[in-house]
Short mmCIF file of C-alpha atoms in Angstrom, two decimals:
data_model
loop_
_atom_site.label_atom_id
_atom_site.label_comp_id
_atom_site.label_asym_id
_atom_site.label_seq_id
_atom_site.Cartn_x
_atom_site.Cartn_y
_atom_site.Cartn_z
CA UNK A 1 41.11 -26.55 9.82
CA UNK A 2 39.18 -27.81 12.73
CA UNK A 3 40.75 -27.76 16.59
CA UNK A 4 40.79 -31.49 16.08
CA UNK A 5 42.67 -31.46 12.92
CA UNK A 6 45.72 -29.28 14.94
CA UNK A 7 45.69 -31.26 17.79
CA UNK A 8 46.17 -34.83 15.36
CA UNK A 9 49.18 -32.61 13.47
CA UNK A 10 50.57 -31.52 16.73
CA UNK A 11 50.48 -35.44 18.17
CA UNK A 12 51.59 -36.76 15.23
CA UNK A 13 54.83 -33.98 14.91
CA UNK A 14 55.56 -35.33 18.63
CA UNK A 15 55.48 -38.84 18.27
CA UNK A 16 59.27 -38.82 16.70
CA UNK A 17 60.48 -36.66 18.92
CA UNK A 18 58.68 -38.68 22.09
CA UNK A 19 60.07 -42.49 20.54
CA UNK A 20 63.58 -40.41 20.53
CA UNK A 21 63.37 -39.44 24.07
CA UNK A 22 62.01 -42.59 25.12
CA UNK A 23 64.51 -44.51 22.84
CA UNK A 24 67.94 -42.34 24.27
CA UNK A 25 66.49 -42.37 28.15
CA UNK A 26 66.38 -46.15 27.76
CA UNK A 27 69.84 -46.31 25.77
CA UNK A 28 71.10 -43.75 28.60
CA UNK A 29 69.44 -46.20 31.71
CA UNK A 30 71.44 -49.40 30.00
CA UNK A 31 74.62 -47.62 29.40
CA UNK A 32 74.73 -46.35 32.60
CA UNK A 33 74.22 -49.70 34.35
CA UNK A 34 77.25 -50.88 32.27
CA UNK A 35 79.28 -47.71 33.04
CA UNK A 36 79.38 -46.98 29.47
CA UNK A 37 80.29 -43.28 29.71
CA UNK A 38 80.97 -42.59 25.88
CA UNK A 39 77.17 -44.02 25.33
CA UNK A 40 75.96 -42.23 28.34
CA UNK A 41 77.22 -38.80 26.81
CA UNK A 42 75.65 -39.68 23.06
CA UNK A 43 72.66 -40.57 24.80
CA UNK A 44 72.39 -37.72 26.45
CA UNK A 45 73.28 -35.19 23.85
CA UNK A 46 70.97 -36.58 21.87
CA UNK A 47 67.83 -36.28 24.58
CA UNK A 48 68.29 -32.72 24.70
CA UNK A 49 67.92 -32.38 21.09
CA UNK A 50 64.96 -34.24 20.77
CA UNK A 51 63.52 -32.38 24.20
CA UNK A 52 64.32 -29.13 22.63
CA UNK A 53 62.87 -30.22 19.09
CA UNK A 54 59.67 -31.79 21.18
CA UNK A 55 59.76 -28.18 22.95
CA UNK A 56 59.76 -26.00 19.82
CA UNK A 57 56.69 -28.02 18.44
CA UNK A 58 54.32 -27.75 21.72
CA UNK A 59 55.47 -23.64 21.39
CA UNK A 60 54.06 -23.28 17.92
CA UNK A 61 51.04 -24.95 18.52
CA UNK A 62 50.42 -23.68 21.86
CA UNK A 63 48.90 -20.08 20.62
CA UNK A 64 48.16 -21.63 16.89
CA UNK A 65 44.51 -21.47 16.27
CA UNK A 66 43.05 -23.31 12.98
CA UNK A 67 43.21 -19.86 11.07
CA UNK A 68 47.09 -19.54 11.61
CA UNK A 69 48.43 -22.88 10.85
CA UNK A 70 50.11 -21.63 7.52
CA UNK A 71 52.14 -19.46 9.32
CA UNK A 72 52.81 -22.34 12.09
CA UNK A 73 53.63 -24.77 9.67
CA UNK A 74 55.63 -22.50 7.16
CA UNK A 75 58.33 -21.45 10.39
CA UNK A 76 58.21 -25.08 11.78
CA UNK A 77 61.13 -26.45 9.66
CA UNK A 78 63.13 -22.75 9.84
CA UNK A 79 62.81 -23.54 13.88
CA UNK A 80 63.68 -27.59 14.07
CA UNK A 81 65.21 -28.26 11.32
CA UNK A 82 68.84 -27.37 12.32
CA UNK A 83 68.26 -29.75 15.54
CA UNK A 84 66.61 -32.62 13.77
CA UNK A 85 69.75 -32.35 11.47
CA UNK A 86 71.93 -32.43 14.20
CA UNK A 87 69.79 -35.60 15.53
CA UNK A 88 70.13 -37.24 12.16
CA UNK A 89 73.88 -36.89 12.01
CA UNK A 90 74.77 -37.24 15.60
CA UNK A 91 73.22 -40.37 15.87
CA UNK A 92 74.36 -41.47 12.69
CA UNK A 93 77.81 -41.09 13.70
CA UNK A 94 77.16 -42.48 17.16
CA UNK A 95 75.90 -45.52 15.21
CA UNK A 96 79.18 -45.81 13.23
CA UNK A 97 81.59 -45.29 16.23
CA UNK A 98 79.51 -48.26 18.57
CA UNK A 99 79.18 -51.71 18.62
CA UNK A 100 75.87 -54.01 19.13
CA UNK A 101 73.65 -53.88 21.26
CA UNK A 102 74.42 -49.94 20.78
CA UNK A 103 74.22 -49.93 17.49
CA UNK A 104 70.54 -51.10 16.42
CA UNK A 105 69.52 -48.45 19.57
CA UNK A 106 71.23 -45.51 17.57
CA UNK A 107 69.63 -47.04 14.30
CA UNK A 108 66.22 -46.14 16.35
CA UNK A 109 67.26 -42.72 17.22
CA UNK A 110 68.11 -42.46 13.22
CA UNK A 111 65.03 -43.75 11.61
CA UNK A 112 62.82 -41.13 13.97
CA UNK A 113 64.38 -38.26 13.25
CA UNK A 114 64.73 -38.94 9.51
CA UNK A 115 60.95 -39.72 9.71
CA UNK A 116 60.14 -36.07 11.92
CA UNK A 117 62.77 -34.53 9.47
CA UNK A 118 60.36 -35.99 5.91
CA UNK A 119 57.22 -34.65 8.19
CA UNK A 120 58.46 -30.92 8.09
CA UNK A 121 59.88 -31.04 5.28
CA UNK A 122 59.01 -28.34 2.55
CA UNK A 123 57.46 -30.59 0.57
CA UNK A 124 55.09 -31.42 3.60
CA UNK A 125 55.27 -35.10 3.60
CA UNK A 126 52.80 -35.55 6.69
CA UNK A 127 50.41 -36.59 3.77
CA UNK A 128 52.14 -40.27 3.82
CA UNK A 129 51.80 -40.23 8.09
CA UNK A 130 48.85 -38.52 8.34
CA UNK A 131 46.60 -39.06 4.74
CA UNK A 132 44.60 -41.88 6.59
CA UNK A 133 43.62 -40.28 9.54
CA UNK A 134 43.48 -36.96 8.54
CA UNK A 135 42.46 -35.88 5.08
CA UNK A 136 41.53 -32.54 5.96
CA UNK A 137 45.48 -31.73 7.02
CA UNK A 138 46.63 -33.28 3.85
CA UNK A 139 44.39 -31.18 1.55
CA UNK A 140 45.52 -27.64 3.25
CA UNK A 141 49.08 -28.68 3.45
CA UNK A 142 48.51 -29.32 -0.44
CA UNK A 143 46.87 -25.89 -0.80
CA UNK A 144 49.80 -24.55 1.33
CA UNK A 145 52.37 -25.95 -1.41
CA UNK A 146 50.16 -24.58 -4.46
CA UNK A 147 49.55 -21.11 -2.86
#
């Protein structure tokens, strides 16, 4: 896999977790403005996860070269899937417990981490995000699942 190829899988493993810290800093700026300390806390807890989820990717592709991204790929999920859980459930249940305007915010949170969480999942769905951009990842994460 060529340098560009990593760097597009690396991008496009960050954009969920960068639209979930964009969505909870904005959630935690509005909340905050309203004295909304319940949705300030939820907001924050869920920022750290997605920093620390955003922090675990840029680690395994930091020293990844194209020759080791079955390794990188295989102990991705082992490493963020716990948090992205947590991300999917927290905000789940932060969705249940608020009221609009909250509500469609935590919805946001949601649908990004269930979309980073069907990226890394073991049966490699970055073919349906990726496939159009980036055959070449597609193909060796299909050779990854065969091997």
């Amino acid at each position: 896999m060529s340098p560009d190829m990593l760097r597009i899988l690396k991008h496009e493993l960050r954009t969920p977790a960068n639209h979930i810290i964009g969505y909870s800093e904005l959630l935690l700026e509005v909340a905050e403005d309203d004295g909304m300390q319940a949705i300030v806390a939820q907001a924050k807890e869920l920022q750290t996860y997605a920093q620390e989820v955003a922090a675990i990717i840029e680690r395994h592709f930091l020293s990844t070269n194209p020759q080791e991204i079955e390794t990188c790929c295989a102990s991705l999920w082992a490493d963020i899937g716990p948090t992205v859980e947590r991300l999917i459930q927290r905000s789940r249940s932060f969705r249940e417990q608020s009221s609009s305007p909250w509500a469609q915010d935590f919805d946001r949170i949601n649908v990004a981490a269930q979309r980073l969480a069907k990226m890394i999942s073991t049966d490699y769905g970055l073919d349906e995000v990726v496939g159009g951009r980036a055959g070449d990842i597609v193909a060796f994460l299909h050779s990854l699942r065969a091997g």
